[in-house]
Coordinates of C-alpha atoms in Angstrom, one line a residue:
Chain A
X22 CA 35.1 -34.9 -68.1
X23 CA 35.8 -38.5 -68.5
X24 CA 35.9 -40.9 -65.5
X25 CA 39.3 -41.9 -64.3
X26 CA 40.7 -45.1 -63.9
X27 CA 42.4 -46.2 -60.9
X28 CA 45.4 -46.4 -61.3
X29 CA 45.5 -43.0 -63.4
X30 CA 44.0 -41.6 -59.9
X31 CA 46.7 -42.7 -57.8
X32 CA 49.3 -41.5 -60.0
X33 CA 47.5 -37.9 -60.3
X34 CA 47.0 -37.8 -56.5
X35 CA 50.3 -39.6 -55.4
X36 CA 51.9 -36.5 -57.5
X37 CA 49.9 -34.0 -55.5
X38 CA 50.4 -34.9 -52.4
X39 CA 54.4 -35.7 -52.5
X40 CA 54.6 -32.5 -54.5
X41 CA 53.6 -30.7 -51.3
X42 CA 54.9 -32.1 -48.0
X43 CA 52.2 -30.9 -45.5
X44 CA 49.8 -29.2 -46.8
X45 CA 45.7 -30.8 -46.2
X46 CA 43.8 -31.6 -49.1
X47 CA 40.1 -31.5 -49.0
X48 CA 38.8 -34.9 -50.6
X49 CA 36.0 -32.9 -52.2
X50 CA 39.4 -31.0 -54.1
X51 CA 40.4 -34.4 -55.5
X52 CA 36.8 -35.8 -55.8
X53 CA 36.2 -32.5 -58.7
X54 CA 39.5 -32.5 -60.3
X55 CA 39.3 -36.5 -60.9
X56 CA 35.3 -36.7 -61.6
X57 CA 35.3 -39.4 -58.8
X58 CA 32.6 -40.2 -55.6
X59 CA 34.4 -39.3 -52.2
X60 CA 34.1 -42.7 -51.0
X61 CA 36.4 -44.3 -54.5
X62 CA 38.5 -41.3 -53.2
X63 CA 39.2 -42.9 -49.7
X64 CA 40.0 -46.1 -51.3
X65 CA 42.1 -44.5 -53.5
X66 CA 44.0 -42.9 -50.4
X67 CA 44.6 -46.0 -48.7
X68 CA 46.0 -48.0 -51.1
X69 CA 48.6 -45.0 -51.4
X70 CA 48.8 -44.8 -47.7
X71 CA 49.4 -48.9 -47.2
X72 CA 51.7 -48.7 -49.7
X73 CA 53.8 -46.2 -48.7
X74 CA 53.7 -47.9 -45.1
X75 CA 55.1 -51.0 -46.9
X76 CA 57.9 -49.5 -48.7
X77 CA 59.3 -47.0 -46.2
X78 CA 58.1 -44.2 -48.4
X79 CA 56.4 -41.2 -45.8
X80 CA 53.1 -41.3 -44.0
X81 CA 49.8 -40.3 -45.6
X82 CA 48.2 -38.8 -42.6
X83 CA 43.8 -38.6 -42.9
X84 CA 41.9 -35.7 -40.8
X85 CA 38.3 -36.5 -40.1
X86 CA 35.8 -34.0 -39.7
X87 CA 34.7 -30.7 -41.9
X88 CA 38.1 -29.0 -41.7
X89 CA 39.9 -32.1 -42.5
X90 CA 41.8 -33.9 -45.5
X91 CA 44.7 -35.7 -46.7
X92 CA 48.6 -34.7 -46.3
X93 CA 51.7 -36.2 -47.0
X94 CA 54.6 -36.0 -44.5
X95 CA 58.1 -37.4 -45.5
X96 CA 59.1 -39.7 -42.9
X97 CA 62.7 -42.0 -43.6
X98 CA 62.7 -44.5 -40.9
X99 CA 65.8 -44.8 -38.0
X100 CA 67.5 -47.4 -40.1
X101 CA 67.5 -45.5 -43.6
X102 CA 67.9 -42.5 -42.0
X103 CA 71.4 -43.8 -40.3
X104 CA 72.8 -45.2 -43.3
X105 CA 72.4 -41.9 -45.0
X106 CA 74.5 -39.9 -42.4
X107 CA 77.0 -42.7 -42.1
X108 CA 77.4 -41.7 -46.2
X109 CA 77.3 -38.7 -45.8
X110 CA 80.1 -39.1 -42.8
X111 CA 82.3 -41.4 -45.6
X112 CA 82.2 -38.4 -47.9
X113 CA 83.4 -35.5 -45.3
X114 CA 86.5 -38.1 -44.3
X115 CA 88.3 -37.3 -47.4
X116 CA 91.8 -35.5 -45.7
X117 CA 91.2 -33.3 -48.7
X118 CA 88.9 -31.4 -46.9
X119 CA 91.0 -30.1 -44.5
X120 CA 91.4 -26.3 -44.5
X121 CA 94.3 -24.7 -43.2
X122 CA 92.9 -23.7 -39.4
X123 CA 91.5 -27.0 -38.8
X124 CA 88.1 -26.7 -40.8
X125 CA 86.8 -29.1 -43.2
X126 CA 85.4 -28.3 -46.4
X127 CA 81.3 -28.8 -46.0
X128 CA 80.2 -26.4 -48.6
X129 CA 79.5 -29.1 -51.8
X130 CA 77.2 -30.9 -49.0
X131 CA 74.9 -28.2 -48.0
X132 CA 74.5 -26.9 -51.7
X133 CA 73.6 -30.6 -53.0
X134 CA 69.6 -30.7 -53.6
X135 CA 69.1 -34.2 -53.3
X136 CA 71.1 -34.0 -49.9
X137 CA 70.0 -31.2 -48.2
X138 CA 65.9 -32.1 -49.5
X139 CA 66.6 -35.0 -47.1
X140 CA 68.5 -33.5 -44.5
X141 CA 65.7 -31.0 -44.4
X142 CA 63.2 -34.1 -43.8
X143 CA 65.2 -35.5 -41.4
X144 CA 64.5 -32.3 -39.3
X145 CA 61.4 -31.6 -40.1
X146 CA 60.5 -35.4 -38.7
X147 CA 62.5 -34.6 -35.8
X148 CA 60.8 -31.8 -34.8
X149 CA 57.4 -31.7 -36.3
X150 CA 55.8 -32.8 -32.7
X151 CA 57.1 -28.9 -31.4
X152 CA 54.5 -27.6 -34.4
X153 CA 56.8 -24.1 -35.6
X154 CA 55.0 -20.7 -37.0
X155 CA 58.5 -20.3 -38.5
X156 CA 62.3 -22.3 -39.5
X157 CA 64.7 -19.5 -38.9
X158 CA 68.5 -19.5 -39.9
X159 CA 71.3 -17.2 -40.0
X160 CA 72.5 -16.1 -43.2
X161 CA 74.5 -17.6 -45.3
X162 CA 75.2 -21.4 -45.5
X163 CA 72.3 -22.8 -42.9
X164 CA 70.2 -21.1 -45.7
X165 CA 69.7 -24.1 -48.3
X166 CA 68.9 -26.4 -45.2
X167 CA 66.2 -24.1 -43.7
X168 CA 64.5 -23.8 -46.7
X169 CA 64.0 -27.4 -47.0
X170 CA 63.1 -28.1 -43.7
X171 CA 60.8 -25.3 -44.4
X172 CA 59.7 -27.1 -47.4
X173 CA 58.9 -30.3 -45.9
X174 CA 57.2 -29.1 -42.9
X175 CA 54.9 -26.1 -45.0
X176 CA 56.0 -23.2 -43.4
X177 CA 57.9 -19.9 -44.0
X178 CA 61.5 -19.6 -43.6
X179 CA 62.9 -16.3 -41.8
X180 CA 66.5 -14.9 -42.5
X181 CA 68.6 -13.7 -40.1
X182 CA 70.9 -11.1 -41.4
X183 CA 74.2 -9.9 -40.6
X184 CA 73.5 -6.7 -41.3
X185 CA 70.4 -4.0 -41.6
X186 CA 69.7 -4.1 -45.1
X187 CA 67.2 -0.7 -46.6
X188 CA 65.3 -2.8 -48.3
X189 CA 63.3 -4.6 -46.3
X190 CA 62.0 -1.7 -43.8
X191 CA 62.5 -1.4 -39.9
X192 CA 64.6 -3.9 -38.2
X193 CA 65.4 -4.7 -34.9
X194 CA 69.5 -5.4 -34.3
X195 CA 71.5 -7.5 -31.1
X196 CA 75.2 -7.7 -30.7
X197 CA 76.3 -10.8 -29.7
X198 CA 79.5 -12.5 -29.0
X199 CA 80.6 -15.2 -31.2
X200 CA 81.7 -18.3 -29.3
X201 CA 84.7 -18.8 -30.7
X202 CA 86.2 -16.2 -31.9
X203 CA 85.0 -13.9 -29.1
X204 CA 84.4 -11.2 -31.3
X205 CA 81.2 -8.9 -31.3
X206 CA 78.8 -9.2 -34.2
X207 CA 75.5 -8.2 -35.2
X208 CA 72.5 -9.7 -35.9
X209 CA 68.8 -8.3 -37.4
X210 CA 65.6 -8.9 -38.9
X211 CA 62.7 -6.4 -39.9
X212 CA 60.5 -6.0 -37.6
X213 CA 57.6 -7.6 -39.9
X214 CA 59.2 -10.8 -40.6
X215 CA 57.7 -12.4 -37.3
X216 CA 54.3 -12.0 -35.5
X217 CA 54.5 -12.0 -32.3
X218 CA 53.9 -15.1 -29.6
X219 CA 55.1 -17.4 -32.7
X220 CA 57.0 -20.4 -31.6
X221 CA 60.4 -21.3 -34.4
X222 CA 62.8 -23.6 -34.8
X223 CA 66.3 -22.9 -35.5
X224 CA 68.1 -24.4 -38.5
X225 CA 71.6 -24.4 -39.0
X226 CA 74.3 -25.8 -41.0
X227 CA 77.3 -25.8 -38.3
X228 CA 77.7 -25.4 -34.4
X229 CA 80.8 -24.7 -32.9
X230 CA 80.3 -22.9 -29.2
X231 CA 76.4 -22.4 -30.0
X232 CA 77.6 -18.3 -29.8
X233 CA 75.3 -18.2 -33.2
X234 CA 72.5 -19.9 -31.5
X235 CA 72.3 -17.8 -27.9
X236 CA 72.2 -14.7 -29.9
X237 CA 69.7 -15.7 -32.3
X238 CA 67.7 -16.6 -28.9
X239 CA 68.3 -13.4 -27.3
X240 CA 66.9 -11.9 -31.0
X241 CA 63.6 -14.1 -30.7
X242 CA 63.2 -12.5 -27.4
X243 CA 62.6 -9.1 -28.8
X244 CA 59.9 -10.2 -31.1
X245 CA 58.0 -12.3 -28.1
X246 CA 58.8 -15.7 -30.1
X247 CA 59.8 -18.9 -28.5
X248 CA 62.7 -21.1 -29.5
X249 CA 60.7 -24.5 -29.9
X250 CA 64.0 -26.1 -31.0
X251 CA 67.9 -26.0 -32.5
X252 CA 68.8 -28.5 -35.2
X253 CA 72.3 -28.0 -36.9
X254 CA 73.8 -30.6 -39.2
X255 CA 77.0 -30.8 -37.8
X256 CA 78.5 -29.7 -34.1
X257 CA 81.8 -29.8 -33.1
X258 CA 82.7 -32.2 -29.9
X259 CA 84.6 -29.5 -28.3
X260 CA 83.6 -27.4 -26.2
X261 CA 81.7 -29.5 -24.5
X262 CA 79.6 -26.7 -23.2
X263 CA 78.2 -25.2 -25.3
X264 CA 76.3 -21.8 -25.2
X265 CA 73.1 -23.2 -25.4
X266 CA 71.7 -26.6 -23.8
X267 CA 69.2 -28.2 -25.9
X268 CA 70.2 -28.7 -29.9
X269 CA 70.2 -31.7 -32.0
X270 CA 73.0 -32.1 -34.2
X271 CA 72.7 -35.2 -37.4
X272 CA 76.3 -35.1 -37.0
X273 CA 79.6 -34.4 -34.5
X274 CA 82.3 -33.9 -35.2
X275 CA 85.1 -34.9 -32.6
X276 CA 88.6 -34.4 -34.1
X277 CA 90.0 -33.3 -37.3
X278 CA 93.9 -33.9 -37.1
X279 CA 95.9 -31.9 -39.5
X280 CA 99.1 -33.8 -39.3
X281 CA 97.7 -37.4 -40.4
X282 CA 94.6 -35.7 -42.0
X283 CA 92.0 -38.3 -40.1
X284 CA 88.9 -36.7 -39.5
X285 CA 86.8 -38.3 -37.3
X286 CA 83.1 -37.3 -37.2
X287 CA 79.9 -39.6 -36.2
X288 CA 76.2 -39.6 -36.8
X289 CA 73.8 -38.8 -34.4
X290 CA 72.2 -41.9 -33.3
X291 CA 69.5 -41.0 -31.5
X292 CA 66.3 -40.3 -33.8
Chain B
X24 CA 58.6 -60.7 -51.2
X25 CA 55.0 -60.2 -52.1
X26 CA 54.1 -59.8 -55.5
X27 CA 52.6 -56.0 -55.4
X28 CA 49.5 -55.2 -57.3
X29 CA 49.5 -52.7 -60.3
X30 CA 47.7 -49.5 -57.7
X31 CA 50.8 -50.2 -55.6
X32 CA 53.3 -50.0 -57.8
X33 CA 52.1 -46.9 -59.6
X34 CA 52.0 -45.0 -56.1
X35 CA 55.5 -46.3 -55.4
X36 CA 56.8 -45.6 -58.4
X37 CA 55.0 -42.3 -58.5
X38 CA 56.4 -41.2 -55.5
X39 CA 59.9 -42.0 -55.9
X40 CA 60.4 -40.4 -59.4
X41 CA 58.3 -37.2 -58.3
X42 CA 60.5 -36.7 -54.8
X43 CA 63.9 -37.0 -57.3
X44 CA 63.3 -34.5 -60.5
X45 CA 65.4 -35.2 -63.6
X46 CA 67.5 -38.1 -61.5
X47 CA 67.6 -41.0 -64.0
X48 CA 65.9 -44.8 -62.6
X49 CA 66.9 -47.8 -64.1
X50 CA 63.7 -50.0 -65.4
X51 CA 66.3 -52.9 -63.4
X52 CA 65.7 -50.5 -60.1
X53 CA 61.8 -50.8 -60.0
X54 CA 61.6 -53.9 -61.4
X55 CA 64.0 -55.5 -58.4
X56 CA 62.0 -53.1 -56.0
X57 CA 58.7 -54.0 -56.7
X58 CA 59.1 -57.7 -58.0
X59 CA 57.2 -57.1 -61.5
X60 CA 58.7 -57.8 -64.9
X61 CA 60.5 -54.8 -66.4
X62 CA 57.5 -55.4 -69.1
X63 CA 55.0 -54.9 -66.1
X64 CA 56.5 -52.0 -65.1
X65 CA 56.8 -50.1 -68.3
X66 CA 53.1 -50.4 -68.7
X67 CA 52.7 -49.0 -65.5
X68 CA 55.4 -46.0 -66.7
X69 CA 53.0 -45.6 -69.1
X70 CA 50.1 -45.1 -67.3
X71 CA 52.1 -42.4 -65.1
X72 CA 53.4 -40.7 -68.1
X73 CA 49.6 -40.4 -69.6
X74 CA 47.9 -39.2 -66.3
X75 CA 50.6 -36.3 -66.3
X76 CA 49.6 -35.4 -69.4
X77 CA 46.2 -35.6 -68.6
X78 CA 46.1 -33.3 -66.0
X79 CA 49.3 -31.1 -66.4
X80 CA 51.4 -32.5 -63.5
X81 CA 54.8 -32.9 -65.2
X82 CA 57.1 -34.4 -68.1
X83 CA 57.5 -38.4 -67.9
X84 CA 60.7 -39.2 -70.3
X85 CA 62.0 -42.6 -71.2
X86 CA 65.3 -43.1 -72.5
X87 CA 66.2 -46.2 -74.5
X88 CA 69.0 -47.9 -74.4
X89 CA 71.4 -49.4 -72.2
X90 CA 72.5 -46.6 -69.9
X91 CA 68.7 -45.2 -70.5
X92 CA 65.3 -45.1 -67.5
X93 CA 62.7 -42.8 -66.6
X94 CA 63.2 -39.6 -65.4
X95 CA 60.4 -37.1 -64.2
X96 CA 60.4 -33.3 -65.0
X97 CA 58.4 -30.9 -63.6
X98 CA 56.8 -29.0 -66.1
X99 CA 53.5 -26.7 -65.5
X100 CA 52.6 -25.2 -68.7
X101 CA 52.1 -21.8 -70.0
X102 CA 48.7 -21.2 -68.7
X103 CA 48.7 -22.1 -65.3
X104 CA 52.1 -20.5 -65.0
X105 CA 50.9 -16.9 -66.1
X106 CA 48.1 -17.3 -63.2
X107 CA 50.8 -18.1 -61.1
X108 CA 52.7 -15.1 -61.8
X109 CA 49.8 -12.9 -61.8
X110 CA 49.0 -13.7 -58.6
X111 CA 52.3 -13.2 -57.3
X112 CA 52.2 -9.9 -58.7
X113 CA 48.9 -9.2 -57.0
X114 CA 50.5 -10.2 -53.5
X115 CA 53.3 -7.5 -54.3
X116 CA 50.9 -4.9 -55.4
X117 CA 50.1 -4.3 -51.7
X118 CA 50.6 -0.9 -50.9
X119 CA 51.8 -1.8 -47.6
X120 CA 54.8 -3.1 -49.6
X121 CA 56.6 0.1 -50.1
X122 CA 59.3 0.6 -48.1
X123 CA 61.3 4.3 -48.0
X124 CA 63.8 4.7 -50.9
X125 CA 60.7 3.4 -53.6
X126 CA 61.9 -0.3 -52.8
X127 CA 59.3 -3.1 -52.4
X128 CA 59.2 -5.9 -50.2
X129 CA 59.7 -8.9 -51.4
X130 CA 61.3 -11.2 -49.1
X131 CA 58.4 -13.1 -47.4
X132 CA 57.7 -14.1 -51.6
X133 CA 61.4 -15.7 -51.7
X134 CA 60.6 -17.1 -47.8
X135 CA 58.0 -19.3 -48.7
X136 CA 58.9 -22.5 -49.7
X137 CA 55.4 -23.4 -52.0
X138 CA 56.3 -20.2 -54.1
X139 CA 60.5 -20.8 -54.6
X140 CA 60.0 -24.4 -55.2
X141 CA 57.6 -23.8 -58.1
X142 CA 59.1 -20.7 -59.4
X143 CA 62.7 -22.8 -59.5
X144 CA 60.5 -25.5 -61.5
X145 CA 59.9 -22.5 -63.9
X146 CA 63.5 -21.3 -64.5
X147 CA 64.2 -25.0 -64.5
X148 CA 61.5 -25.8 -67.6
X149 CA 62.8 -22.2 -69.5
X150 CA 66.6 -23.5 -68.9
X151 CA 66.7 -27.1 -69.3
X152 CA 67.4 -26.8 -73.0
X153 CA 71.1 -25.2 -71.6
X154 CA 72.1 -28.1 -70.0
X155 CA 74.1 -26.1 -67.5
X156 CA 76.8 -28.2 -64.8
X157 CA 75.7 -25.9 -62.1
X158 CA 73.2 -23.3 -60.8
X159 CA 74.9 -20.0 -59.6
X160 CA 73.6 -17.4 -57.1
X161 CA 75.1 -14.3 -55.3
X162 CA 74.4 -14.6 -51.4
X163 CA 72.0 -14.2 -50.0
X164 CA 68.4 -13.5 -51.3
X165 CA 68.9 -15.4 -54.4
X166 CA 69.4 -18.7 -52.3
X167 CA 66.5 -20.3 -52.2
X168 CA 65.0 -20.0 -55.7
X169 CA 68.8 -21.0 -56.5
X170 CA 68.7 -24.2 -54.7
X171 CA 65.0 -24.6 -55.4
X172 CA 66.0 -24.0 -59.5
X173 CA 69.0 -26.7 -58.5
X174 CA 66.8 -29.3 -57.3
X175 CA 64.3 -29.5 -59.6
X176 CA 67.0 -30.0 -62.5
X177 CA 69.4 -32.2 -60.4
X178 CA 72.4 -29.9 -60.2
X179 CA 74.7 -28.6 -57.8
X180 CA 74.3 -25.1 -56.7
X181 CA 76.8 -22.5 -56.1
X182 CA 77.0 -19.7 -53.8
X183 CA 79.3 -16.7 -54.6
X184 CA 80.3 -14.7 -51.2
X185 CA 80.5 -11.1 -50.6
X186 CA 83.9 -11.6 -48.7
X187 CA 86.0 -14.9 -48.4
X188 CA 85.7 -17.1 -46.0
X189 CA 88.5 -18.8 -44.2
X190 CA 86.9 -22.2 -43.7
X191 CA 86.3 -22.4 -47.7
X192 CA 90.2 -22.3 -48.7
X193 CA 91.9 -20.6 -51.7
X194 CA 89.6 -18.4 -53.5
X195 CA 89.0 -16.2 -56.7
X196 CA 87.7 -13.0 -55.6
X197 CA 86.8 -9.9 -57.8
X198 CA 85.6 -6.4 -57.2
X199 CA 82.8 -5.0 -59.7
X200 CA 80.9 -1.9 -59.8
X201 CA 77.4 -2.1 -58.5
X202 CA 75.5 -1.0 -61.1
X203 CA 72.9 1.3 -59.5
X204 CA 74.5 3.0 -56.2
X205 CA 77.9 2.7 -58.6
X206 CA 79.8 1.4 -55.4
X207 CA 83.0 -1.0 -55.9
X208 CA 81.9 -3.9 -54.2
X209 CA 83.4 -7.5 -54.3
X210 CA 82.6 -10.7 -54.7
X211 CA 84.7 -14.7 -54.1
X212 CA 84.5 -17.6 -54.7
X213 CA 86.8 -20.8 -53.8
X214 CA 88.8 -22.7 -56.3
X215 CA 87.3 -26.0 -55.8
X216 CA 83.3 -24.4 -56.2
X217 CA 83.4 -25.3 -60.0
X218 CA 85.1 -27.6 -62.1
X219 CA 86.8 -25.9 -65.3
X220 CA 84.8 -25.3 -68.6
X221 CA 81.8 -25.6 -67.4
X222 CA 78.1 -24.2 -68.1
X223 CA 76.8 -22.1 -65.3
X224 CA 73.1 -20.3 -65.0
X225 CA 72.5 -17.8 -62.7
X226 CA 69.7 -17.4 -60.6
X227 CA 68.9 -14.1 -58.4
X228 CA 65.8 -12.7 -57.0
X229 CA 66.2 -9.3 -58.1
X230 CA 67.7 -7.1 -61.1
X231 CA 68.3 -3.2 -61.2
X232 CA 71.1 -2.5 -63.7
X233 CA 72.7 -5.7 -63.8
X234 CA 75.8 -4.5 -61.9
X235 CA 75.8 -8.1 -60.1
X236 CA 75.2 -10.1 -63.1
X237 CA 78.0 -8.8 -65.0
X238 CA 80.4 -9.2 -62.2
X239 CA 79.2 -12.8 -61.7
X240 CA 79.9 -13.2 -65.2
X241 CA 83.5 -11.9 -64.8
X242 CA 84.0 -14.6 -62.1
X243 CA 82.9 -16.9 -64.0
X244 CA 85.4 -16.5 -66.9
X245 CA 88.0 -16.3 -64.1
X246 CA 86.5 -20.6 -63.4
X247 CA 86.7 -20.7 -67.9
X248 CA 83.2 -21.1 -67.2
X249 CA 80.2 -20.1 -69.5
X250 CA 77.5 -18.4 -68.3
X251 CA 74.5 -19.9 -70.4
X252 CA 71.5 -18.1 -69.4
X253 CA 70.7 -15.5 -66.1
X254 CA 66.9 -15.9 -64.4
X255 CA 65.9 -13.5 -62.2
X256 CA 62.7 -13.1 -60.2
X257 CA 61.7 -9.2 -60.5
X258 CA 63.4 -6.7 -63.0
X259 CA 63.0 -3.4 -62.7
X260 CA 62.0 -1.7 -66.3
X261 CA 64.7 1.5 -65.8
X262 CA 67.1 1.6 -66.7
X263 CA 65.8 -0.1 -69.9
X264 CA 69.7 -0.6 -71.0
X265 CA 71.1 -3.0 -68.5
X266 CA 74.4 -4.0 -68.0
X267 CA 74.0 -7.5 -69.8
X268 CA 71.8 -8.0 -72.7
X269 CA 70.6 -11.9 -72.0
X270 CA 68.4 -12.5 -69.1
X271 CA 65.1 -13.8 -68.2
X272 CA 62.7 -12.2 -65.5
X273 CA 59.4 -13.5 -64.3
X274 CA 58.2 -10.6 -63.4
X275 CA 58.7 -6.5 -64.5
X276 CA 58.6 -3.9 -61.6
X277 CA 57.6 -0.6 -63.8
X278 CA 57.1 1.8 -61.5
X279 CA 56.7 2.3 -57.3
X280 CA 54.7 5.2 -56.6
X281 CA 55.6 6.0 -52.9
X282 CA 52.9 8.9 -53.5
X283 CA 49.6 6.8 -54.3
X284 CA 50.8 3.5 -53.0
X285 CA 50.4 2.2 -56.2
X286 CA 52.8 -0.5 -57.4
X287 CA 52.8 -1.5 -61.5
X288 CA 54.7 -5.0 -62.1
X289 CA 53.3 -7.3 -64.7
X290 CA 54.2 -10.8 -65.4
X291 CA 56.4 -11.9 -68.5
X292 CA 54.3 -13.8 -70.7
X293 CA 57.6 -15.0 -73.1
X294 CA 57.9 -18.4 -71.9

C-alpha cells in the first residue's frame, strides 16, 4: 500500500473516530490501515485533538498504556449548548401546539435526527461521569432520544414495554401507578435484557409527576440494577414534587395557557 | 482570527460534514469559519472527497451553483456490507436465540446503537435514489433503525401508533388485518404527522406476511402519500407470497428449528 499524506490521514481518521462516539481505537489499528509509524500517528491525533479544542468541536480523549487508544466524545460547550435549547424553546412557543387538554404538540421534535443526535449528546455529556452498562426508556416516544444518547455514549439501549410481548422470552412485569392520571399500568422487560448489578441511566422524552420514572425504578430493582441517573427532555413545573428526587430535565415547562395560547417553557441552565 | 493550517481545516471540516449526513454546507460557511479562501477550501474538499474513496469511508458530493455545497453520504460498499450482514446473521444463529412459538430473538440486534446506525446507512444508500419527504415506522421495534435510516438521509421520521394518543390531536386511524395471527388490529396517526402528497419509506425490523406493511400503506393513502419503497431488517421466507410485492430485507429467516437449535437466515446479497 502507498504511504499517506497528512492530511489524507486526518480526514480518514477524523471520519473514524466521529463516526463512532466512544469507542477506543488502538493506534496500532490506524498505524496498519494508513501504512504509517505510530509515532506520525500521535502527531496526527493531536492536530485533530487541538483542533477540535479550538473550534468547539468534541474532545479527542488519549489512553496510555497496553489497553489503551484513541476515542472521540461529543462535547457542545455551556454556551452552544444553551442557545440550542433556547431554539428549541422558540419552536415549542408556537400557540399552535396546543392540544385540547392542555398539552403541547412535541412529537416533530423528538422524531427530528439532527435534533435528537444532539439532544442525545447533551445527555450523554451530562452523565457520562455516572459510567452506565445500559440507557433505558419506556416505550414509545423517549425511544429516538435513548437511542442517541445510547449512540453517543457506546452502549446498548433497553426498552421498557408496556406490555409482555411472546417474542422476546421470559419477562419480569410491575404495576405501577401513573402520576397523573392515577391509573394502574404495567410495565416489563425479558428477563435477559439486563445482567445483573448493572448501573443505567434513564432517558426519557417527558416528565410530568415522575409516576413513569418511580416505576421504572421499582422495575430495575428486580433485576439488581442501579438507577445511576434520570434525564428527560422536558418536565412540567407542576407538581412540584415530583415522584422521584433526582432528574435532570433540558427543559421545563411552567405554564401552557389555553385561553391566550402563551406557553411558557425555559431551558435548563445548569450544565 | 488565526489563519488555520491546511491539517486543521481538513479535521474541522471533516468533522462537521461527517456528524450532519446529506445536510448541505455552503463553501461561504467554511470559508467564514475557517478564514481560507473558498479556493483554499475546495482543495481541501478535495482532499476529503479522495481519501473517502480511498479507503471506503463515504460519498463526498459537490453541487455547483448558486444554491449548491458539499454534502457527505455515508456509503459502505457492497463488500464490506455483505460481511456486515453475515456476521449479524452469525450473532442470530445462536441457538440460545430460540424463544417458544419458533420466534428468534432479535431485539438486543436493534438495541445496539453501532449495528442500527450502520444498518440505517444501508437502507439509506439502497433508498436514496427515492428521494422520499419522510421515513415511516410502526411503533415500536422498528424505531431505532427508523430514526437511525432518518438521520443518515436527513429526514424527518414518523411513528404510526397502535392506539391514539390524546396529547397528539386529531388523528387518522385505521384497522387492518394482521397478516399472520389474522387478528383486526389498528393503527393512527395524527393529521399534522405528514404534509400532503408526499413520498414516504417504511422502515421496520421484521416481516412475516406483510400484514403491517399493507396497512401502513393504507394509511398512507389516507395522508395522499406514496409509499416509495419498504426496508425491513429480517423477512421470513414463508409465506413466500406476502401481502405486498415491493420490499427490501437485509436479511432472510428460512427456517427455526426449535428441535436441533439450528437457525437458517442468510444475508441478501441484491444491493
Amino acid at each position: 500500500m502507498l504511504k499517506t499524506k497528512k492530511s489524507e490521514r486526518i480526514a480518514a481518521v477524523t471520519k473514524i473516530l466521529v463516526d463512532n462516539p466512544n469507542v477506543l481505537f488502538n493506534l496500532d489499528y490506524f498505524s496498519e490501515k494508513f501504512n504509517a509509524a505510530k509515532s506520525t500517528l500521535s502527531e496526527d491525533i493531536l492536530t485533530i485533538k487541538e483542533t477540535f479544542e479550538r473550534f468547539g468541536l468534541g474532545e479527542i480523549t488519549t489512553i496510555p498504556g497496553a489497553g489503551g487508544g484513541i476515542k472521540y466524545k461529543p462535547k457542545w460547550g455551556n454556551e452552544p449548548t444553551k442557545d440550542f435549547l433556547i431554539d428549541i424553546c422558540s419552536k415549542l412557543k408556537d400557540p399552535k401546539r396546543i392540544i385540547p387538554g392542555g398539552f403541547i404538540y412535541m412529537t416533530d421534535i423528538i422524531l427530528s435526527p439532527a435534533l435528537v443526535s444532539r439532544i442525545g449528546e447533551i445527555f450523554a455529556d451530562r452523565f457520562s461521569h455516572k459510567n452506565p452498562d445500559y440507557i433505558v426508556t419506556v416505550e414509545t416516544k423517549g425511544i429516538t432520544l435513548a437511542i442517541m444518547t445510547a449512540r453517543a455514549m457506546n452502549i446498548p439501549l433497553v426498552i421498557i414495554r408496556r406490555n409482555v410481548k411472546v417474542t422476546e422470552g421470559p419477562s419480569v412485569s410491575i404495576n405501577y401507578l401513573s402520576g397523573s392520571s392515577q391509573r394502574i399500568q404495567t410495565m416489563s422487560l425479558p428477563r435477559r435484557a439486563i445482567k445483573e448489578d448493572t448501573k443505567i441511566l434513564f432517558i426519557d422524552d417527558f416528565m410530568k409527576a415522575g409516576g413513569t420514572a418511580k416505576g421504572m425504578i421499582d422495575l430495575m430493582s428486580e433485576f439488581n440494577a442501579e438507577v445511576v441517573g434520570i434525564g428527560v427532555m422536558v418536565a412540567t413545573r407542576d407538581p412540584v414534587n415530583k415522584l422521584v428526587d433526582d432528574f435532570f430535565s433540558l427543559l421545563t415547562l411552567n405554564s401552557v395557557d389555553t385561553q391566550t395560547g402563551k406557553i411558557d417553557i425555559i431551558p435548563n441552565v445548569n450544565f
